[in-house]
C-alpha cells in the first residue's frame, strides 16, 4: 500500500511538472488572459467575468475557470506563470482523483495504470500548459465519477448529491459540456446501486435537480441583475446570459443561425478534420488522444460481455461512447476538446489489462501504426521491442510500459513545446495544423483568399498597433476610454497592457454594445474621443458592426493616416486598413 502511495505521489508531481516546467515558453490564451487581468482588477469585474476593466462587456463564457486564474493573479500579481499555475494544479489534482475512482472499482494497481495513462496522454499535457477551461472541466467530471462510484459501492445517498454538485461546478467551468457525463453517472447508478428501482430513480432525479440548480446559480444571478449594473453579456445579441450559455456555447455550435454562432461555427468547421467515424483517428486529432482508444473500445466490448451490470463498465463505457459519438459528429472541434475522453480511455485501458493482460499486446498495434504515420520510426521500434520482451518473458509490467511509452514520449516532448502568438488558441502535441485561412476569413467577414497568420503576423491580437497607440495616448484627455476598437480581438493587446479600451461588439463583433445611441452618448459626454474601425476584425459582426462603423465614418473626423501609420504603412489585410477617427466635436478634419 505504501508503494502505491509513493507511486501515486510521484505520478502526481510528474504531471504537474509536465504541465508547468516550461511555462516560460507559453503565451497564455490572448482572450482569456485579458479577461483574467480585468477580473483581477475589481470584485465586481471578477464576479461578472468582465472582459475589460471598465466592465463594458463580459467574456463570452461562464467565467468559472477564469475566477481561479484571476484569484491567482490577485495573490501573485499579473505574471504569465500566475495565469498558468491553476491549470497545472488542476491537471495534477485529477491524477489522484482518477486513481481513487478506478481503485474503488478494480484495485490499486489498475488505479495506478489509469492515472499513468491519463497523465501521459498528449492532449492532457498540452491543454494543461495553457489557460483554457477544459482542464478544470475534466477535473470536475472525474470528481463526479468518484462520488458516483462511492454512491454505487455502498449506497451512500449523499455521495450522489456530491456528484451532482461537481457536475454543477463543471458547468461553471465549461457550461453544457459538463452534462455529457450525466448519462454515464445516471445509468451506472440506476442499474447497479443498492435499493429498489423506484428508490434509485427518485435519487437520480433529485441529483439531477441539484446538478441543474448548481449549474444555474451564476446564470440566474446575472439574469436578475439590472442590465445597468453589470457588463453586457458577450456571446449574445440580446444581452442574455441564457443565450450565451445555451445557444452560443451550446446548441448553436451545431447550427449557424444567429450572427454570433454563425461566425464561431464557420471558424470551428476548419478544426478537427471532417466529421465522421474516423475523425478521432485522423492526422490532426489522433496523436492528441487516440493512442489507446482502440484498446479502450475493446475493453467496452469485453466489459459488456463479461460483466454487463458492472458499475465501472457502465460508467466509463458510457462516458467514452457519448464523447466519441459527439466529437465524431460535431461540425468542427478544437482537438483539445478531446481531453474529456482521456479519463475514460485511461480507466478502460486499466480495466482491459486487469481482466486479461494479453489485451495489452493487442493495444500496442495502433500506437505502432500511429508512430510510423507521424514519422516517429524510432519510437515504433521501441514499442515493438518492449512488446516482444514482455511477450517472451511474460512480464505484464513491461507490456504496460510499452503500452504507455508511445503517448508518454509524445507527451514529454510536448511538455517543452513553445506556444507563442496565436498557437495557444489551438494547443496540440506534434506539428498540428495552422489556423485555416478559409475559416479565419469566414469568421472575419473577409474574402477567402485573404492572407492570414503567419504571413500577416498576429492580426494585432497579441501585439498592439504601435502608431495608433502612440497617437491616442498623446491625444488622450481623461476620457473614460483611451479609444474604441472593433471586437474584443483588436482590444486584447491594449487591455493586456493595462489601457482602458472599448471592445465594440465583443468577441465576434455582433454584440449590440455599444448601440448607436450609447455610442452617441459616450461621445457627447466626453467618455470617448477616438474610434478605430476596419482592419482584421472590422468585417466581423454583420449588420450590427456595419451600422456602428457607418455612424463613425459619418459623424467623426478621419485622423490623417500619416499621424498614426508607421513606416511600413497601414495595418490590416490588403484592402482593409485600420482607420482612426476623432469623434470629438471639432476634431481633426
Short mmCIF file of N, CA and C in Angstrom, two decimals, residues 215-373:
data_model
loop_
_atom_site.label_atom_id
_atom_site.label_comp_id
_atom_site.label_asym_id
_atom_site.label_seq_id
_atom_site.Cartn_x
_atom_site.Cartn_y
_atom_site.Cartn_z
N UNK A 215 -25.69 24.39 -11.46
CA UNK A 215 -25.29 24.91 -12.77
C UNK A 215 -25.88 26.28 -13.05
N UNK A 216 -27.08 26.52 -12.54
CA UNK A 216 -27.81 27.74 -12.88
C UNK A 216 -27.52 28.91 -11.95
N UNK A 217 -26.78 28.68 -10.86
CA UNK A 217 -26.63 29.73 -9.85
C UNK A 217 -26.12 31.04 -10.44
N UNK A 218 -25.00 31.00 -11.14
CA UNK A 218 -24.44 32.24 -11.68
C UNK A 218 -25.33 32.82 -12.77
N UNK A 219 -25.89 31.95 -13.61
CA UNK A 219 -26.75 32.42 -14.68
C UNK A 219 -27.96 33.17 -14.13
N UNK A 220 -28.58 32.61 -13.10
CA UNK A 220 -29.76 33.24 -12.52
C UNK A 220 -29.40 34.57 -11.88
N UNK A 221 -28.29 34.62 -11.16
CA UNK A 221 -27.89 35.87 -10.52
C UNK A 221 -27.65 36.95 -11.57
N UNK A 222 -26.96 36.61 -12.63
CA UNK A 222 -26.70 37.60 -13.68
C UNK A 222 -28.00 38.02 -14.36
N UNK A 223 -28.87 37.07 -14.62
CA UNK A 223 -30.14 37.39 -15.29
C UNK A 223 -31.00 38.32 -14.44
N UNK A 224 -30.91 38.18 -13.12
CA UNK A 224 -31.72 39.02 -12.23
C UNK A 224 -31.08 40.36 -11.93
N UNK A 225 -29.83 40.54 -12.29
CA UNK A 225 -29.14 41.81 -12.06
C UNK A 225 -29.55 42.81 -13.13
N UNK A 226 -29.96 44.02 -12.75
CA UNK A 226 -30.33 45.02 -13.76
C UNK A 226 -29.20 45.23 -14.77
N UNK A 227 -29.56 45.40 -16.03
CA UNK A 227 -28.55 45.49 -17.09
C UNK A 227 -27.61 46.67 -16.87
N UNK A 228 -28.07 47.70 -16.21
CA UNK A 228 -27.22 48.86 -15.96
C UNK A 228 -26.20 48.64 -14.86
N UNK A 229 -26.32 47.51 -14.15
CA UNK A 229 -25.43 47.23 -13.02
C UNK A 229 -24.45 46.10 -13.31
N UNK A 230 -24.36 45.71 -14.54
CA UNK A 230 -23.44 44.61 -14.91
C UNK A 230 -22.96 44.82 -16.33
N UNK A 231 -21.91 44.10 -16.74
CA UNK A 231 -21.47 44.18 -18.13
C UNK A 231 -22.50 43.57 -19.08
N UNK A 232 -22.45 44.00 -20.32
CA UNK A 232 -23.23 43.34 -21.37
C UNK A 232 -22.72 41.91 -21.50
N UNK A 233 -23.61 40.95 -21.67
CA UNK A 233 -23.23 39.54 -21.77
C UNK A 233 -22.77 39.24 -23.19
N UNK A 234 -21.47 39.02 -23.37
CA UNK A 234 -20.97 38.68 -24.70
C UNK A 234 -21.39 37.25 -25.05
N UNK A 235 -21.37 36.95 -26.34
CA UNK A 235 -21.88 35.67 -26.79
C UNK A 235 -23.38 35.69 -26.98
N UNK A 236 -23.97 36.88 -26.89
CA UNK A 236 -25.40 37.03 -27.12
C UNK A 236 -25.64 38.31 -27.91
N UNK A 237 -26.75 38.35 -28.59
CA UNK A 237 -27.12 39.58 -29.31
C UNK A 237 -28.25 40.31 -28.60
N UNK A 238 -28.68 39.77 -27.46
CA UNK A 238 -29.78 40.39 -26.71
C UNK A 238 -29.41 40.59 -25.24
N UNK A 239 -28.13 40.61 -24.93
CA UNK A 239 -27.68 40.81 -23.55
C UNK A 239 -28.27 39.75 -22.63
N UNK A 240 -28.30 38.49 -23.13
CA UNK A 240 -28.93 37.39 -22.41
C UNK A 240 -27.90 36.35 -22.00
N UNK A 241 -27.81 36.10 -20.71
CA UNK A 241 -26.87 35.09 -20.23
C UNK A 241 -27.31 33.69 -20.65
N UNK A 242 -28.60 33.49 -20.84
CA UNK A 242 -29.11 32.19 -21.28
C UNK A 242 -28.72 31.93 -22.73
N UNK A 243 -28.82 32.96 -23.55
CA UNK A 243 -28.41 32.84 -24.96
C UNK A 243 -26.92 32.51 -25.06
N UNK A 244 -26.13 33.17 -24.23
CA UNK A 244 -24.68 32.93 -24.24
C UNK A 244 -24.35 31.49 -23.86
N UNK A 245 -24.95 31.01 -22.77
CA UNK A 245 -24.58 29.70 -22.23
C UNK A 245 -25.18 28.54 -23.02
N UNK A 246 -26.44 28.67 -23.45
CA UNK A 246 -27.14 27.53 -24.02
C UNK A 246 -27.16 27.51 -25.54
N UNK A 247 -27.07 28.68 -26.17
CA UNK A 247 -27.09 28.74 -27.63
C UNK A 247 -25.69 28.94 -28.19
N UNK A 248 -25.08 30.07 -27.89
CA UNK A 248 -23.76 30.41 -28.42
C UNK A 248 -22.71 29.37 -28.03
N UNK A 249 -22.73 28.92 -26.78
CA UNK A 249 -21.77 27.93 -26.30
C UNK A 249 -22.36 26.53 -26.19
N UNK A 250 -23.56 26.34 -26.71
CA UNK A 250 -24.21 25.04 -26.61
C UNK A 250 -24.73 24.57 -27.94
N UNK A 251 -26.04 24.59 -28.10
CA UNK A 251 -26.66 24.03 -29.31
C UNK A 251 -26.27 24.80 -30.56
N UNK A 252 -25.90 26.07 -30.41
CA UNK A 252 -25.53 26.86 -31.58
C UNK A 252 -24.28 26.36 -32.27
N UNK A 253 -23.46 25.58 -31.58
CA UNK A 253 -22.25 25.04 -32.20
C UNK A 253 -22.58 23.99 -33.27
N UNK A 254 -23.85 23.54 -33.29
CA UNK A 254 -24.26 22.57 -34.31
C UNK A 254 -25.10 23.21 -35.40
N UNK A 255 -25.22 24.56 -35.35
CA UNK A 255 -26.00 25.27 -36.36
C UNK A 255 -25.32 26.59 -36.65
N UNK A 256 -25.92 27.39 -37.50
CA UNK A 256 -25.35 28.69 -37.83
C UNK A 256 -26.46 29.72 -37.99
N UNK A 257 -27.30 29.81 -36.97
CA UNK A 257 -28.44 30.71 -37.06
C UNK A 257 -28.11 32.14 -36.77
N UNK A 258 -27.83 32.48 -35.50
CA UNK A 258 -27.56 33.85 -35.12
C UNK A 258 -26.19 34.30 -35.62
N UNK A 259 -26.00 35.62 -35.65
CA UNK A 259 -24.73 36.16 -36.16
C UNK A 259 -23.55 35.69 -35.32
N UNK A 260 -23.73 35.64 -34.01
CA UNK A 260 -22.62 35.22 -33.14
C UNK A 260 -22.26 33.76 -33.38
N UNK A 261 -23.25 32.88 -33.42
CA UNK A 261 -22.96 31.46 -33.58
C UNK A 261 -22.51 31.13 -34.99
N UNK A 262 -22.99 31.86 -35.98
CA UNK A 262 -22.60 31.58 -37.36
C UNK A 262 -21.11 31.77 -37.56
N UNK A 263 -20.56 32.86 -37.01
CA UNK A 263 -19.14 33.13 -37.20
C UNK A 263 -18.28 32.12 -36.46
N UNK A 264 -18.65 31.76 -35.23
CA UNK A 264 -17.87 30.78 -34.49
C UNK A 264 -17.96 29.41 -35.16
N UNK A 265 -19.15 29.04 -35.65
CA UNK A 265 -19.31 27.75 -36.32
C UNK A 265 -18.46 27.67 -37.58
N UNK A 266 -18.42 28.77 -38.34
CA UNK A 266 -17.62 28.77 -39.57
C UNK A 266 -16.14 28.64 -39.25
N UNK A 267 -15.73 29.21 -38.12
CA UNK A 267 -14.33 29.14 -37.71
C UNK A 267 -13.99 27.72 -37.24
N UNK A 268 -14.83 27.14 -36.40
CA UNK A 268 -14.57 25.81 -35.85
C UNK A 268 -14.64 24.72 -36.92
N UNK A 269 -15.40 24.96 -37.99
CA UNK A 269 -15.57 23.94 -39.02
C UNK A 269 -14.25 23.52 -39.64
N UNK A 270 -13.22 24.35 -39.51
CA UNK A 270 -11.93 24.03 -40.11
C UNK A 270 -10.98 23.38 -39.12
N UNK A 271 -11.47 23.03 -37.94
CA UNK A 271 -10.64 22.34 -36.96
C UNK A 271 -11.13 20.90 -36.78
N UNK A 272 -10.19 20.01 -36.50
CA UNK A 272 -10.55 18.64 -36.18
C UNK A 272 -10.78 17.74 -37.36
N UNK A 273 -10.70 18.26 -38.57
CA UNK A 273 -10.96 17.42 -39.73
C UNK A 273 -12.44 17.22 -39.98
N UNK A 274 -12.75 16.48 -41.04
CA UNK A 274 -14.15 16.27 -41.42
C UNK A 274 -14.86 15.37 -40.41
N UNK A 275 -16.13 15.67 -40.12
CA UNK A 275 -16.89 14.78 -39.23
C UNK A 275 -17.01 13.39 -39.82
N UNK A 276 -17.09 12.41 -38.95
CA UNK A 276 -17.24 11.06 -39.44
C UNK A 276 -16.68 10.03 -38.47
N UNK A 277 -16.84 8.79 -38.83
CA UNK A 277 -16.50 7.67 -37.97
C UNK A 277 -15.03 7.65 -37.57
N UNK A 278 -14.16 8.14 -38.45
CA UNK A 278 -12.72 8.03 -38.20
C UNK A 278 -12.07 9.37 -37.87
N UNK A 279 -12.86 10.37 -37.49
CA UNK A 279 -12.27 11.68 -37.17
C UNK A 279 -11.23 11.58 -36.06
N UNK A 280 -11.52 10.79 -35.04
CA UNK A 280 -10.62 10.71 -33.90
C UNK A 280 -9.32 9.98 -34.23
N UNK A 281 -9.24 9.43 -35.44
CA UNK A 281 -8.03 8.74 -35.87
C UNK A 281 -7.33 9.48 -37.02
N UNK A 282 -7.79 10.71 -37.31
CA UNK A 282 -7.19 11.43 -38.43
C UNK A 282 -5.86 12.08 -38.02
N UNK A 283 -5.20 12.70 -38.98
CA UNK A 283 -3.86 13.24 -38.75
C UNK A 283 -3.85 14.36 -37.73
N UNK A 284 -4.96 15.08 -37.58
CA UNK A 284 -4.99 16.23 -36.68
C UNK A 284 -5.30 15.84 -35.25
N UNK A 285 -6.15 14.83 -35.06
CA UNK A 285 -6.64 14.50 -33.72
C UNK A 285 -5.95 13.28 -33.11
N UNK A 286 -5.59 12.32 -33.93
CA UNK A 286 -5.16 11.02 -33.41
C UNK A 286 -4.00 11.11 -32.44
N UNK A 287 -2.98 11.88 -32.79
CA UNK A 287 -1.79 11.95 -31.94
C UNK A 287 -2.09 12.60 -30.60
N UNK A 288 -3.18 13.34 -30.51
CA UNK A 288 -3.54 14.00 -29.26
C UNK A 288 -4.17 13.03 -28.26
N UNK A 289 -5.01 12.11 -28.76
CA UNK A 289 -5.85 11.35 -27.83
C UNK A 289 -6.01 9.87 -28.15
N UNK A 290 -5.83 9.44 -29.40
CA UNK A 290 -6.35 8.12 -29.78
C UNK A 290 -5.37 6.97 -29.60
N UNK A 291 -4.20 7.18 -28.99
CA UNK A 291 -3.20 6.13 -28.85
C UNK A 291 -3.80 4.83 -28.30
N UNK A 292 -4.59 4.94 -27.25
CA UNK A 292 -5.14 3.75 -26.61
C UNK A 292 -6.66 3.67 -26.76
N UNK A 293 -7.22 4.49 -27.65
CA UNK A 293 -8.66 4.45 -27.88
C UNK A 293 -9.13 3.10 -28.42
N UNK A 294 -8.44 2.48 -29.38
CA UNK A 294 -8.91 1.15 -29.82
C UNK A 294 -8.94 0.14 -28.68
N UNK A 295 -7.93 0.16 -27.81
CA UNK A 295 -7.91 -0.76 -26.67
C UNK A 295 -9.08 -0.46 -25.73
N UNK A 296 -9.37 0.81 -25.53
CA UNK A 296 -10.50 1.18 -24.68
C UNK A 296 -11.81 0.69 -25.27
N UNK A 297 -11.95 0.78 -26.58
CA UNK A 297 -13.18 0.29 -27.23
C UNK A 297 -13.28 -1.24 -27.10
N UNK A 298 -12.15 -1.92 -27.21
CA UNK A 298 -12.14 -3.37 -26.98
C UNK A 298 -12.59 -3.67 -25.54
N UNK A 299 -12.10 -2.87 -24.61
CA UNK A 299 -12.48 -3.05 -23.20
C UNK A 299 -13.97 -2.87 -22.99
N UNK A 300 -14.57 -1.94 -23.74
CA UNK A 300 -16.03 -1.76 -23.66
C UNK A 300 -16.75 -3.05 -24.04
N UNK A 301 -16.33 -3.64 -25.16
CA UNK A 301 -16.97 -4.87 -25.63
C UNK A 301 -16.76 -6.01 -24.62
N UNK A 302 -15.52 -6.16 -24.18
CA UNK A 302 -15.20 -7.21 -23.20
C UNK A 302 -16.00 -7.01 -21.92
N UNK A 303 -16.07 -5.77 -21.48
CA UNK A 303 -16.78 -5.47 -20.24
C UNK A 303 -18.25 -5.81 -20.32
N UNK A 304 -18.90 -5.43 -21.41
CA UNK A 304 -20.33 -5.70 -21.52
C UNK A 304 -20.63 -7.17 -21.78
N UNK A 305 -19.67 -7.90 -22.32
CA UNK A 305 -19.84 -9.34 -22.50
C UNK A 305 -19.66 -10.08 -21.18
N UNK A 306 -18.61 -9.71 -20.44
CA UNK A 306 -18.29 -10.44 -19.20
C UNK A 306 -19.05 -9.93 -17.99
N UNK A 307 -19.21 -8.60 -17.88
CA UNK A 307 -19.82 -8.03 -16.67
C UNK A 307 -20.77 -6.90 -17.07
N UNK A 308 -21.88 -7.22 -17.71
CA UNK A 308 -22.77 -6.18 -18.25
C UNK A 308 -23.42 -5.30 -17.20
N UNK A 309 -23.48 -5.76 -15.96
CA UNK A 309 -24.09 -4.95 -14.89
C UNK A 309 -23.05 -4.39 -13.92
N UNK A 310 -21.81 -4.38 -14.34
CA UNK A 310 -20.75 -3.82 -13.51
C UNK A 310 -20.81 -2.30 -13.58
N UNK A 311 -20.79 -1.65 -12.42
CA UNK A 311 -20.96 -0.19 -12.39
C UNK A 311 -19.85 0.54 -13.13
N UNK A 312 -18.59 0.09 -12.94
CA UNK A 312 -17.48 0.74 -13.61
C UNK A 312 -17.54 0.57 -15.12
N UNK A 313 -17.89 -0.62 -15.57
CA UNK A 313 -18.03 -0.86 -17.00
C UNK A 313 -19.08 0.07 -17.60
N UNK A 314 -20.20 0.17 -16.92
CA UNK A 314 -21.28 1.03 -17.43
C UNK A 314 -20.86 2.50 -17.41
N UNK A 315 -20.28 2.95 -16.30
CA UNK A 315 -19.92 4.36 -16.16
C UNK A 315 -18.89 4.79 -17.19
N UNK A 316 -17.74 4.10 -17.23
CA UNK A 316 -16.65 4.55 -18.10
C UNK A 316 -16.95 4.25 -19.57
N UNK A 317 -17.66 3.17 -19.85
CA UNK A 317 -18.01 2.88 -21.24
C UNK A 317 -18.99 3.91 -21.79
N UNK A 318 -20.00 4.27 -20.99
CA UNK A 318 -20.96 5.28 -21.43
C UNK A 318 -20.28 6.63 -21.61
N UNK A 319 -19.42 6.99 -20.67
CA UNK A 319 -18.63 8.23 -20.78
C UNK A 319 -17.90 8.24 -22.12
N UNK A 320 -17.19 7.15 -22.41
CA UNK A 320 -16.40 7.08 -23.65
C UNK A 320 -17.28 7.17 -24.88
N UNK A 321 -18.32 6.37 -24.94
CA UNK A 321 -19.14 6.29 -26.15
C UNK A 321 -19.87 7.59 -26.44
N UNK A 322 -20.38 8.24 -25.41
CA UNK A 322 -21.08 9.52 -25.62
C UNK A 322 -20.14 10.55 -26.22
N UNK A 323 -18.93 10.64 -25.69
CA UNK A 323 -17.97 11.62 -26.20
C UNK A 323 -17.49 11.26 -27.60
N UNK A 324 -17.25 9.98 -27.84
CA UNK A 324 -16.79 9.56 -29.17
C UNK A 324 -17.83 9.91 -30.23
N UNK A 325 -19.09 9.62 -29.95
CA UNK A 325 -20.16 9.92 -30.91
C UNK A 325 -20.27 11.42 -31.15
N UNK A 326 -20.26 12.21 -30.07
CA UNK A 326 -20.42 13.66 -30.22
C UNK A 326 -19.24 14.28 -30.96
N UNK A 327 -18.03 13.94 -30.56
CA UNK A 327 -16.86 14.53 -31.20
C UNK A 327 -16.72 14.07 -32.65
N UNK A 328 -17.22 12.89 -32.96
CA UNK A 328 -17.15 12.42 -34.34
C UNK A 328 -18.19 13.10 -35.22
N UNK A 329 -19.31 13.49 -34.63
CA UNK A 329 -20.41 14.04 -35.42
C UNK A 329 -20.43 15.57 -35.48
N UNK A 330 -19.79 16.25 -34.53
CA UNK A 330 -19.84 17.71 -34.47
C UNK A 330 -19.26 18.32 -35.75
N UNK A 331 -19.83 19.44 -36.22
CA UNK A 331 -19.31 20.07 -37.44
C UNK A 331 -17.83 20.41 -37.37
N UNK A 332 -17.38 20.86 -36.21
CA UNK A 332 -15.97 21.19 -36.04
C UNK A 332 -15.61 21.17 -34.57
N UNK A 333 -14.40 20.71 -34.26
CA UNK A 333 -13.95 20.67 -32.87
C UNK A 333 -12.48 21.09 -32.80
N UNK A 334 -12.14 21.85 -31.77
CA UNK A 334 -10.73 22.00 -31.46
C UNK A 334 -10.22 20.64 -30.98
N UNK A 335 -9.06 20.21 -31.44
CA UNK A 335 -8.54 18.91 -30.97
C UNK A 335 -8.45 18.80 -29.45
N UNK A 336 -8.23 19.92 -28.77
CA UNK A 336 -8.11 19.84 -27.31
C UNK A 336 -9.42 19.51 -26.62
N UNK A 337 -10.56 19.63 -27.31
CA UNK A 337 -11.82 19.20 -26.72
C UNK A 337 -11.76 17.74 -26.28
N UNK A 338 -10.96 16.95 -27.02
CA UNK A 338 -10.91 15.51 -26.77
C UNK A 338 -10.26 15.16 -25.45
N UNK A 339 -9.74 16.15 -24.72
CA UNK A 339 -9.20 15.88 -23.39
C UNK A 339 -10.24 15.25 -22.48
N UNK A 340 -11.51 15.52 -22.75
CA UNK A 340 -12.59 14.93 -21.94
C UNK A 340 -12.68 13.42 -22.12
N UNK A 341 -12.06 12.88 -23.18
CA UNK A 341 -12.03 11.43 -23.38
C UNK A 341 -10.96 10.75 -22.53
N UNK A 342 -9.93 11.49 -22.14
CA UNK A 342 -8.76 10.89 -21.52
C UNK A 342 -9.07 10.09 -20.25
N UNK A 343 -9.90 10.57 -19.32
CA UNK A 343 -10.17 9.75 -18.13
C UNK A 343 -10.83 8.42 -18.46
N UNK A 344 -11.78 8.42 -19.40
CA UNK A 344 -12.46 7.17 -19.74
C UNK A 344 -11.51 6.20 -20.45
N UNK A 345 -10.69 6.72 -21.37
CA UNK A 345 -9.71 5.85 -22.04
C UNK A 345 -8.75 5.26 -21.01
N UNK A 346 -8.32 6.07 -20.06
CA UNK A 346 -7.39 5.60 -19.03
C UNK A 346 -8.02 4.51 -18.17
N UNK A 347 -9.24 4.75 -17.72
CA UNK A 347 -9.91 3.76 -16.86
C UNK A 347 -10.15 2.45 -17.60
N UNK A 348 -10.58 2.55 -18.85
CA UNK A 348 -10.88 1.33 -19.62
C UNK A 348 -9.61 0.60 -20.04
N UNK A 349 -8.51 1.33 -20.27
CA UNK A 349 -7.23 0.68 -20.52
C UNK A 349 -6.80 -0.15 -19.31
N UNK A 350 -6.95 0.45 -18.12
CA UNK A 350 -6.62 -0.27 -16.90
C UNK A 350 -7.52 -1.50 -16.74
N UNK A 351 -8.77 -1.36 -17.10
CA UNK A 351 -9.70 -2.49 -17.00
C UNK A 351 -9.30 -3.61 -17.96
N UNK A 352 -8.92 -3.25 -19.18
CA UNK A 352 -8.52 -4.26 -20.16
C UNK A 352 -7.35 -5.08 -19.64
N UNK A 353 -6.35 -4.41 -19.08
CA UNK A 353 -5.18 -5.12 -18.53
C UNK A 353 -5.56 -5.93 -17.30
N UNK A 354 -6.51 -5.41 -16.54
CA UNK A 354 -6.96 -6.10 -15.32
C UNK A 354 -7.65 -7.42 -15.65
N UNK A 355 -8.50 -7.44 -16.66
CA UNK A 355 -9.27 -8.65 -16.95
C UNK A 355 -8.48 -9.65 -17.79
N UNK A 356 -7.55 -9.13 -18.63
CA UNK A 356 -6.76 -10.05 -19.47
C UNK A 356 -5.52 -9.30 -19.94
N UNK A 357 -4.39 -9.59 -19.33
CA UNK A 357 -3.16 -8.85 -19.64
C UNK A 357 -2.74 -9.03 -21.09
N UNK A 358 -3.23 -10.07 -21.76
CA UNK A 358 -2.88 -10.26 -23.17
C UNK A 358 -3.43 -9.14 -24.04
N UNK A 359 -4.45 -8.46 -23.57
CA UNK A 359 -5.00 -7.35 -24.35
C UNK A 359 -3.99 -6.21 -24.48
N UNK A 360 -3.03 -6.14 -23.56
CA UNK A 360 -2.00 -5.09 -23.65
C UNK A 360 -1.21 -5.23 -24.94
N UNK A 361 -0.92 -6.46 -25.34
CA UNK A 361 -0.18 -6.66 -26.60
C UNK A 361 -1.05 -6.26 -27.79
N UNK A 362 -2.33 -6.54 -27.72
CA UNK A 362 -3.23 -6.11 -28.78
C UNK A 362 -3.26 -4.58 -28.86
N UNK A 363 -3.21 -3.94 -27.69
CA UNK A 363 -3.26 -2.48 -27.65
C UNK A 363 -2.04 -1.80 -28.23
N UNK A 364 -0.94 -2.53 -28.42
CA UNK A 364 0.29 -1.95 -28.96
C UNK A 364 0.16 -1.65 -30.46
N UNK A 365 -0.73 -2.36 -31.14
CA UNK A 365 -0.77 -2.30 -32.60
C UNK A 365 -1.00 -0.88 -33.11
N UNK A 366 -2.06 -0.21 -32.64
CA UNK A 366 -2.37 1.13 -33.14
C UNK A 366 -1.29 2.15 -32.76
N UNK A 367 -0.75 2.16 -31.55
CA UNK A 367 0.36 3.08 -31.27
C UNK A 367 1.54 2.92 -32.22
N UNK A 368 1.86 1.68 -32.59
CA UNK A 368 2.96 1.46 -33.54
C UNK A 368 2.60 2.08 -34.89
N UNK A 369 1.39 1.83 -35.37
CA UNK A 369 0.94 2.41 -36.64
C UNK A 369 0.98 3.93 -36.57
N UNK A 370 0.54 4.48 -35.45
CA UNK A 370 0.50 5.93 -35.29
C UNK A 370 1.90 6.52 -35.29
N UNK A 371 2.83 5.84 -34.64
CA UNK A 371 4.22 6.31 -34.64
C UNK A 371 4.79 6.35 -36.05
N UNK A 372 4.54 5.31 -36.81
CA UNK A 372 5.04 5.26 -38.19
C UNK A 372 4.41 6.38 -39.01
N UNK A 373 3.12 6.58 -38.84
CA UNK A 373 2.42 7.61 -39.60
C UNK A 373 2.90 9.01 -39.26
#
